[in-house]
PDB file of C-alpha atoms in Angstrom:
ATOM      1  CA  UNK D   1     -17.668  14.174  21.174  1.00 21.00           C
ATOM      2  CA  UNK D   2     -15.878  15.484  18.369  1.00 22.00           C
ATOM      3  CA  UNK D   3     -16.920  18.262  16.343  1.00 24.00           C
ATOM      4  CA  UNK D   4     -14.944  19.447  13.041  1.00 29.00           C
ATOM      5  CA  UNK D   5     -14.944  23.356  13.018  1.00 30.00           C
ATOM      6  CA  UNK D   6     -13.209  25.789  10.689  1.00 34.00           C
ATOM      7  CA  UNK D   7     -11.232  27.132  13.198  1.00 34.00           C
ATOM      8  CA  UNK D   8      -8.092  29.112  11.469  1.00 42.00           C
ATOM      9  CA  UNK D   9      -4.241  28.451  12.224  1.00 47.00           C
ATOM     10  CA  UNK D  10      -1.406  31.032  12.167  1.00 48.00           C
ATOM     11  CA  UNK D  11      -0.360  29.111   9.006  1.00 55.00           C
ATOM     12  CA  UNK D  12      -4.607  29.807   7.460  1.00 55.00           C
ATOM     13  CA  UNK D  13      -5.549  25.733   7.720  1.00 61.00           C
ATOM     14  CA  UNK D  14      -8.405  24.656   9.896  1.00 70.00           C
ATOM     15  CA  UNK D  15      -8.366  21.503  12.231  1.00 65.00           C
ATOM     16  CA  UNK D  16     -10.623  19.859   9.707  1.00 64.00           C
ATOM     17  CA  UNK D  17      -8.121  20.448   6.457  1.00 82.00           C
ATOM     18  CA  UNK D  18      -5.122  19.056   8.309  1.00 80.00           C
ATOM     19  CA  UNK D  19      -7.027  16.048   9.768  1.00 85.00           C
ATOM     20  CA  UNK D  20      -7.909  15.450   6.145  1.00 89.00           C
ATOM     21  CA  UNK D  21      -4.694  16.032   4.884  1.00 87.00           C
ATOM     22  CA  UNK D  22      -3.203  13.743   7.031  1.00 91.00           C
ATOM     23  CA  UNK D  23      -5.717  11.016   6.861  1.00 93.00           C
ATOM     24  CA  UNK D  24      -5.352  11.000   3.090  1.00 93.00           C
ATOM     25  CA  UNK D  25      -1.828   9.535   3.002  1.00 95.00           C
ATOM     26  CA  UNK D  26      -3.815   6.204   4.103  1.00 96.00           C
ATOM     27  CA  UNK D  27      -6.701   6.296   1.451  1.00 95.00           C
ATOM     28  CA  UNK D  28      -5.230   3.058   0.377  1.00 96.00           C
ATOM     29  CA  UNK D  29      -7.377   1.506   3.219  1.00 96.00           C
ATOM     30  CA  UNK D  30     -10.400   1.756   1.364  1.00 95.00           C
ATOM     31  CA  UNK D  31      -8.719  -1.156  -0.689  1.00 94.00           C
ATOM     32  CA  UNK D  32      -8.868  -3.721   2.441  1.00 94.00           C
ATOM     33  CA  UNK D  33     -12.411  -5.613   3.386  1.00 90.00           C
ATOM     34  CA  UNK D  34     -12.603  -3.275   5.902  1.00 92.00           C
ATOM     35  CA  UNK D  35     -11.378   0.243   5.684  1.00 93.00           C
ATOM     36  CA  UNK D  36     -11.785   1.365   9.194  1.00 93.00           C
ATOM     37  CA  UNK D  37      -8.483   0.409  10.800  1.00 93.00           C
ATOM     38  CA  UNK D  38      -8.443  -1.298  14.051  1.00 92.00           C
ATOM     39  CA  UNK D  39      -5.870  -3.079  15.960  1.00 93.00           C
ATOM     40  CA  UNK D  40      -2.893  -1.896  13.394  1.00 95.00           C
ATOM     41  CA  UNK D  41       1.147  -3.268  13.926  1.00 93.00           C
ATOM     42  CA  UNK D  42       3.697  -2.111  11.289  1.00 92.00           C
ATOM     43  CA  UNK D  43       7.151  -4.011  10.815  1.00 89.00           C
ATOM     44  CA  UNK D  44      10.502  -2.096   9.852  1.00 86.00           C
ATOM     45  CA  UNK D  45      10.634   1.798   9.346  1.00 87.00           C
ATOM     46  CA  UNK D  46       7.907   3.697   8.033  1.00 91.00           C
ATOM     47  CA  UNK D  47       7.650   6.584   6.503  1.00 93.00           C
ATOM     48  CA  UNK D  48       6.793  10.074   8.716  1.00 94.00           C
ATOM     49  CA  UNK D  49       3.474  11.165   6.776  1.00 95.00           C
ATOM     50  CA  UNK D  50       2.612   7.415   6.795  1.00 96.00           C
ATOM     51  CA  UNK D  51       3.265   6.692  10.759  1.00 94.00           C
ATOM     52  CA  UNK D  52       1.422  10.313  10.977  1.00 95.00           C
ATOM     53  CA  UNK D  53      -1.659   8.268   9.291  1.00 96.00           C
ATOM     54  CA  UNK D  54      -2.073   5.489  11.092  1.00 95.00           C
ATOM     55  CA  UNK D  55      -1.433   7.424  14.419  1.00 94.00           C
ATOM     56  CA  UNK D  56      -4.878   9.266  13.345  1.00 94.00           C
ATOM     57  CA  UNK D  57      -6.814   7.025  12.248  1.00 95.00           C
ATOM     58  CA  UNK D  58      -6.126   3.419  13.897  1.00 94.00           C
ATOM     59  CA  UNK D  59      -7.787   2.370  17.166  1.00 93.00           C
ATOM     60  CA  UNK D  60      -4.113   1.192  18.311  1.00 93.00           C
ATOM     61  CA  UNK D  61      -1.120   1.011  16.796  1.00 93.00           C
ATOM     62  CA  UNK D  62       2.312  -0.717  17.547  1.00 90.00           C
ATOM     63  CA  UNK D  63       5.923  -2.052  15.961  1.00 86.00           C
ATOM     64  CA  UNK D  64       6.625  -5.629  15.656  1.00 83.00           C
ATOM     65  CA  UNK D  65      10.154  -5.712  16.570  1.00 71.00           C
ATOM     66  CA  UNK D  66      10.818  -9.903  16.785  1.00 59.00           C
ATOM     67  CA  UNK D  67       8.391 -12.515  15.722  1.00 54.00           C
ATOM     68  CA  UNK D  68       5.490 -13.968  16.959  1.00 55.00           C
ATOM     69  CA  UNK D  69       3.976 -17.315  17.223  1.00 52.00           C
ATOM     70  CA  UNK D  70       0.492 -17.659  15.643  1.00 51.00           C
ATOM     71  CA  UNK D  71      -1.120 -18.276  19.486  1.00 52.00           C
ATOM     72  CA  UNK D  72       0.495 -14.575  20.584  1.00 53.00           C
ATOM     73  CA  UNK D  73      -2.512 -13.233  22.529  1.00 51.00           C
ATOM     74  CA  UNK D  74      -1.991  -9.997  20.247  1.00 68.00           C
ATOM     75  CA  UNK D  75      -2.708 -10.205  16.342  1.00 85.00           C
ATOM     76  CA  UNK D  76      -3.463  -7.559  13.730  1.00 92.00           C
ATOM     77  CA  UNK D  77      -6.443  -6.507  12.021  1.00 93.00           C
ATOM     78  CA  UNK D  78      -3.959  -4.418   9.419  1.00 96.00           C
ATOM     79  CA  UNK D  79      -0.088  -5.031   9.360  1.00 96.00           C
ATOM     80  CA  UNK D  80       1.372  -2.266   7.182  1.00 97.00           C
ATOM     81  CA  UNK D  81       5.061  -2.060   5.521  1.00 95.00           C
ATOM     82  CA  UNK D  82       6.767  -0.082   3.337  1.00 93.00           C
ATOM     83  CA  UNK D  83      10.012  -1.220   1.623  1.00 90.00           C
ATOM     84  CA  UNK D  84      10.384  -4.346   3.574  1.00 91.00           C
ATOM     85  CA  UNK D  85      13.082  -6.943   3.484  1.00 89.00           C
ATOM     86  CA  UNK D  86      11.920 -10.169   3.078  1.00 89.00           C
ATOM     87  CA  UNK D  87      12.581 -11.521   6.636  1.00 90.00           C
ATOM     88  CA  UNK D  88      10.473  -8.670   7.294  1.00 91.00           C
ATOM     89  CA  UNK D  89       7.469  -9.735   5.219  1.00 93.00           C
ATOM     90  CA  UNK D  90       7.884 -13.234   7.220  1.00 91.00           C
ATOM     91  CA  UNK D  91       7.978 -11.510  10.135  1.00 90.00           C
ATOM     92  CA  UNK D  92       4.780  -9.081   9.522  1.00 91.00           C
ATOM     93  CA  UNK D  93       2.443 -11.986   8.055  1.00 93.00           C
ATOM     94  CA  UNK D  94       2.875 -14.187  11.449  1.00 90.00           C
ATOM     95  CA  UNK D  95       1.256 -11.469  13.244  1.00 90.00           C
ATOM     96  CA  UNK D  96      -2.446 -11.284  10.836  1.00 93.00           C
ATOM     97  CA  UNK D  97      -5.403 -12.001  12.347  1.00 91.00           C
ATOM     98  CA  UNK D  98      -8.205 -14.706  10.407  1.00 91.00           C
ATOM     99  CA  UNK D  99      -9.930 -12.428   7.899  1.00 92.00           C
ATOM    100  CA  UNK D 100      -7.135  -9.515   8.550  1.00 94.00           C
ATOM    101  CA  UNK D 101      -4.720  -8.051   5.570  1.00 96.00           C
ATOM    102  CA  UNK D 102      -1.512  -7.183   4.804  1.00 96.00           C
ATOM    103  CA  UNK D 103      -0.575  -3.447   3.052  1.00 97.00           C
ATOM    104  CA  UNK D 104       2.860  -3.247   1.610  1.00 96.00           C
ATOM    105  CA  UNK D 105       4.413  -0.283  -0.079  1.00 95.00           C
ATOM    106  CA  UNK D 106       7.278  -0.964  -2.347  1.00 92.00           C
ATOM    107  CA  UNK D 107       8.859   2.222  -3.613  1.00 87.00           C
ATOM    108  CA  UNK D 108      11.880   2.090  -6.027  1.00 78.00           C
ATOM    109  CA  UNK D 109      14.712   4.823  -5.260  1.00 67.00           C
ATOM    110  CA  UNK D 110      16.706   6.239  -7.893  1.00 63.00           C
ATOM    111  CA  UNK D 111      19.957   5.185  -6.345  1.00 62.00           C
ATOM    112  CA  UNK D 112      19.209   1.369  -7.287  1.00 58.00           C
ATOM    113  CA  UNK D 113      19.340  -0.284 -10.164  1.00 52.00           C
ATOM    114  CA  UNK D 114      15.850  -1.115 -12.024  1.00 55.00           C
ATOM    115  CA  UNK D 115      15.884  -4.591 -10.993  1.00 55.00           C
ATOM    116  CA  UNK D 116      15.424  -3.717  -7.362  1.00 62.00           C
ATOM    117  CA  UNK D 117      11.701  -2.973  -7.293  1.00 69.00           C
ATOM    118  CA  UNK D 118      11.269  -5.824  -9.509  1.00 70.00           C
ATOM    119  CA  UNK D 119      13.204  -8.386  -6.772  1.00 73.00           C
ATOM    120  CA  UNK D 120      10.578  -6.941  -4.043  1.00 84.00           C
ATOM    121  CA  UNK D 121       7.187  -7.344  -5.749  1.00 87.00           C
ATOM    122  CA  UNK D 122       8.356 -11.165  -6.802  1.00 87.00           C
ATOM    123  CA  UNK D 123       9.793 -11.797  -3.116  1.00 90.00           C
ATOM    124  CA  UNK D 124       6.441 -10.516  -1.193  1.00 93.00           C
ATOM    125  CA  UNK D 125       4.637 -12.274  -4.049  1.00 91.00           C
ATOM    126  CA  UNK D 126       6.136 -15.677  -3.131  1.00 93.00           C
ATOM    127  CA  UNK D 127       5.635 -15.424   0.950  1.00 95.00           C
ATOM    128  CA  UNK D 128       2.035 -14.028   0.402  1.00 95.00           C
ATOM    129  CA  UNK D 129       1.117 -17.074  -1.818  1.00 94.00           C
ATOM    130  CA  UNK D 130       3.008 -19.496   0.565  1.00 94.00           C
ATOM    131  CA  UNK D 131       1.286 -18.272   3.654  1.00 93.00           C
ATOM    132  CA  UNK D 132      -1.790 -18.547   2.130  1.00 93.00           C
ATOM    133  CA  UNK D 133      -3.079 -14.633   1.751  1.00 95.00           C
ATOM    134  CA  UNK D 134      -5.483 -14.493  -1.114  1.00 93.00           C
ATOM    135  CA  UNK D 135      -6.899 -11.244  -3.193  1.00 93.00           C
ATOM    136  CA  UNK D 136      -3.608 -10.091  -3.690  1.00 93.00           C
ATOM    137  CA  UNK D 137      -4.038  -6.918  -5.354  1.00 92.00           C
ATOM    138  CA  UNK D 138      -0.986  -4.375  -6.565  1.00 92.00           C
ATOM    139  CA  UNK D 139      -1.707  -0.882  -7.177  1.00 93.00           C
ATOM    140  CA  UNK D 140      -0.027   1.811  -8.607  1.00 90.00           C
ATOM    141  CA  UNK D 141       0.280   5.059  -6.576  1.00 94.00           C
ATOM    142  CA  UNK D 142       0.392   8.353  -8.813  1.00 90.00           C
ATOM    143  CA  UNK D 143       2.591  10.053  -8.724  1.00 91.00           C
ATOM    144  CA  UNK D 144       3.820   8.857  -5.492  1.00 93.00           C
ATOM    145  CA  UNK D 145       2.839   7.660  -2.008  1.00 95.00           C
ATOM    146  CA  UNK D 146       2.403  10.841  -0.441  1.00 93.00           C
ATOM    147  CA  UNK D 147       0.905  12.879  -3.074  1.00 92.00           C
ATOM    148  CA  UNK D 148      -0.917  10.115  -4.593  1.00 92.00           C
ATOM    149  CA  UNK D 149      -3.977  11.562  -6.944  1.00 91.00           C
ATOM    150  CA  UNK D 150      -4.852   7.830  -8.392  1.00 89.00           C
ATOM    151  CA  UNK D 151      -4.618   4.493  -7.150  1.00 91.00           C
ATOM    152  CA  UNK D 152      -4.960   2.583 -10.529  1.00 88.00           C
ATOM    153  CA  UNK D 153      -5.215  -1.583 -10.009  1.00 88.00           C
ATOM    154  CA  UNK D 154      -2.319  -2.994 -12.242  1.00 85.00           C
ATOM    155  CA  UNK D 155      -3.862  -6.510 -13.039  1.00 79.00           C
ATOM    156  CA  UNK D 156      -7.286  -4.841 -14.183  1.00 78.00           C
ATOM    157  CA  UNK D 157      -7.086  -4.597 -18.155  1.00 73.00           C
ATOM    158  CA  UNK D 158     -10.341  -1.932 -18.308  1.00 74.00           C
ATOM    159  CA  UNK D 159      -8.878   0.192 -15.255  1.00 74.00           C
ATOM    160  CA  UNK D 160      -5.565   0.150 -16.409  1.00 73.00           C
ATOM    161  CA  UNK D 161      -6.615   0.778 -19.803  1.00 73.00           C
ATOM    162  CA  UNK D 162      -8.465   3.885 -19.383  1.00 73.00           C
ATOM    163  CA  UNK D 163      -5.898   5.103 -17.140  1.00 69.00           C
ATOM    164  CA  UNK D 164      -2.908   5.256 -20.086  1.00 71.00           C
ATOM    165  CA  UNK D 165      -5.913   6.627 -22.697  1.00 70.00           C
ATOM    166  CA  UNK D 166      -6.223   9.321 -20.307  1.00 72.00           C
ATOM    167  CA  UNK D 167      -2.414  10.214 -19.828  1.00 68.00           C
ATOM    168  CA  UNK D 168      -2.172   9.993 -23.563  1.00 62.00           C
ATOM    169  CA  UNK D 169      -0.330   6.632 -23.931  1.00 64.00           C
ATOM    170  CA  UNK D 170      -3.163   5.304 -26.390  1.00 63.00           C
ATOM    171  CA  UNK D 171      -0.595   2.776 -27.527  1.00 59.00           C
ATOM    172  CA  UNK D 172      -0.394   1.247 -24.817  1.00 60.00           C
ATOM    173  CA  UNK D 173      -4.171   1.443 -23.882  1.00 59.00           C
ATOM    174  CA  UNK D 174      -4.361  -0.956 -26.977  1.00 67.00           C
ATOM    175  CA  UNK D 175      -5.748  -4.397 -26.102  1.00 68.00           C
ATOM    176  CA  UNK D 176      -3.141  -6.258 -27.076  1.00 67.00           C
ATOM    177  CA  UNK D 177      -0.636  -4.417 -24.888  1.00 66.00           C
ATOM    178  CA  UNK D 178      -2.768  -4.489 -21.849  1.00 67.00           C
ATOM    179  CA  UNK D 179      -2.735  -8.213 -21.843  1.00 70.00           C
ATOM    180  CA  UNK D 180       0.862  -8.511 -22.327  1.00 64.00           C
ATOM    181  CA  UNK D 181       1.372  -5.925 -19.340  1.00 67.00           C
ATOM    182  CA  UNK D 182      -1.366  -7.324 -17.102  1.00 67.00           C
ATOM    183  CA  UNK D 183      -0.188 -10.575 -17.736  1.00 62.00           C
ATOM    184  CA  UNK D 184       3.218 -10.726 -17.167  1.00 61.00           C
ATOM    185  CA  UNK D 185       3.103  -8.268 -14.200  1.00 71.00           C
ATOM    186  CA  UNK D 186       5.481  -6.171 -16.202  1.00 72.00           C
ATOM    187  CA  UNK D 187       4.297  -2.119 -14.847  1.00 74.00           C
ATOM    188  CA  UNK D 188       4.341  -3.816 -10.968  1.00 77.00           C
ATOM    189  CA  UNK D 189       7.985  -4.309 -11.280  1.00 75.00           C
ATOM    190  CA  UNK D 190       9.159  -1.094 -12.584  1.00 74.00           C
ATOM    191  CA  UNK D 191       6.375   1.729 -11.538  1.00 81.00           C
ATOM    192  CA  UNK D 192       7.932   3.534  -9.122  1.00 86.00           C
ATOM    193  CA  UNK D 193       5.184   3.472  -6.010  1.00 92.00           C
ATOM    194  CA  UNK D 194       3.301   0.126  -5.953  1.00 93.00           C
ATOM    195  CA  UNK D 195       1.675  -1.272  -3.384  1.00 95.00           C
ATOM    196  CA  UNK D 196       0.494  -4.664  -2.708  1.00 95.00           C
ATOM    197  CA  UNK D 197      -2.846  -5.929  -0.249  1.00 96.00           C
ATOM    198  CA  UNK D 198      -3.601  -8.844   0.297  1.00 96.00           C
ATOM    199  CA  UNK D 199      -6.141 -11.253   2.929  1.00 95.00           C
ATOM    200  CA  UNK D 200      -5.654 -14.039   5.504  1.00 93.00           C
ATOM    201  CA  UNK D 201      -8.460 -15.908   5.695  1.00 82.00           C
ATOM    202  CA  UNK D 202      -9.586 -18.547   8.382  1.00 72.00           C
ATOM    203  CA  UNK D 203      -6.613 -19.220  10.829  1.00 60.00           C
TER     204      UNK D 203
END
């Protein structure tokens, strides 16, 4: 059994602040079905705070290297990726269980043109709705991944709404404009952090 103490560090933290800590970086599973993570698999390279996460909190966890056919006697409650290429998305979406769900980060860097992020969210878009994944939700992450504060849902007019009012962009807030954005899936493509669930349902 597990007990959480306050037992001090030589840097002042106790066991219980850096298992939060850690664990936070994957408070995005709270926006799956099921937010206790089971039988996870990630494709590609993740990041170290991220791999960190899923290391704590998953009952297993492994890489998909090469695909798999959909009778492989090992499929994922949670497949996680973050900056995939597309073959990788392919890849990562064979490997679902029925009822299971896809996270994908999609971070823009500064070293690539504007268009990049905006390539991603359409690509992962298009083999989501072709493999038939449904309650596909993007999210931004402020201000970033690993320090993320608010995970505000992009195609929600009210929550997306009150989040601008509340950073002062009440122009934006208006309506009008939140149609326009939510609609045409502008922010998605050009917010720096977004990341994108969706769910498999009956295989």
């Amino acid at each position: 059994m597990l007990e959480s103490t306050q037992t001090g560090h030589h840097d002042g933290t106790s066991v219980e602040t850096r298992f939060q800590a850690t664990a936070r970086r994957a408070d995005w599973r709270f926006l799956l079905p099921d937010p206790n993570l089971k039988d996870v698999e990630y494709v590609g390279h993740l990041p170290d705070d991220l791999l960190a996460a899923l290391r704590l909190l998953s009952r297993s966890l492994e890489i998909v290297d090469a695909p798999r056919t959909a009778d492989a006697p090992r499929l994922a409650n949670v497949v996680v990726l973050h900056s995939p290429t597309r073959a990788q998305v392919r890849t990562a979406l064979e490997v679902v269980k029925a009822n299971g769900a896809v996270y994908c980060e999609l971070k823009r860097s500064r070293r690539r043109p504007l268009s990049f992020l905006k390539l991603q969210t359409d690509a992962v878009y298009a083999e989501l709705t072709q493999a038939g994944f449904t309650s596909i939700q993007t999210h931004w992450h402020y201000p970033s991944f690993s320090n993320c504060t608010r995970l505000v849902q992009l195609a929600d007019p009210a929550a997306l709404g009150y989040w601008l009012a509340s950073r002062n962009q009440t122009w934006l807030a208006q309506p009008m404009w939140l149609r326009w954005l939510t609609g045409a899936r502008l922010l998605e493509r050009v917010l720096p952090c977004v990341s994108i669930v969706a769910q498999r349902g009956a295989r």
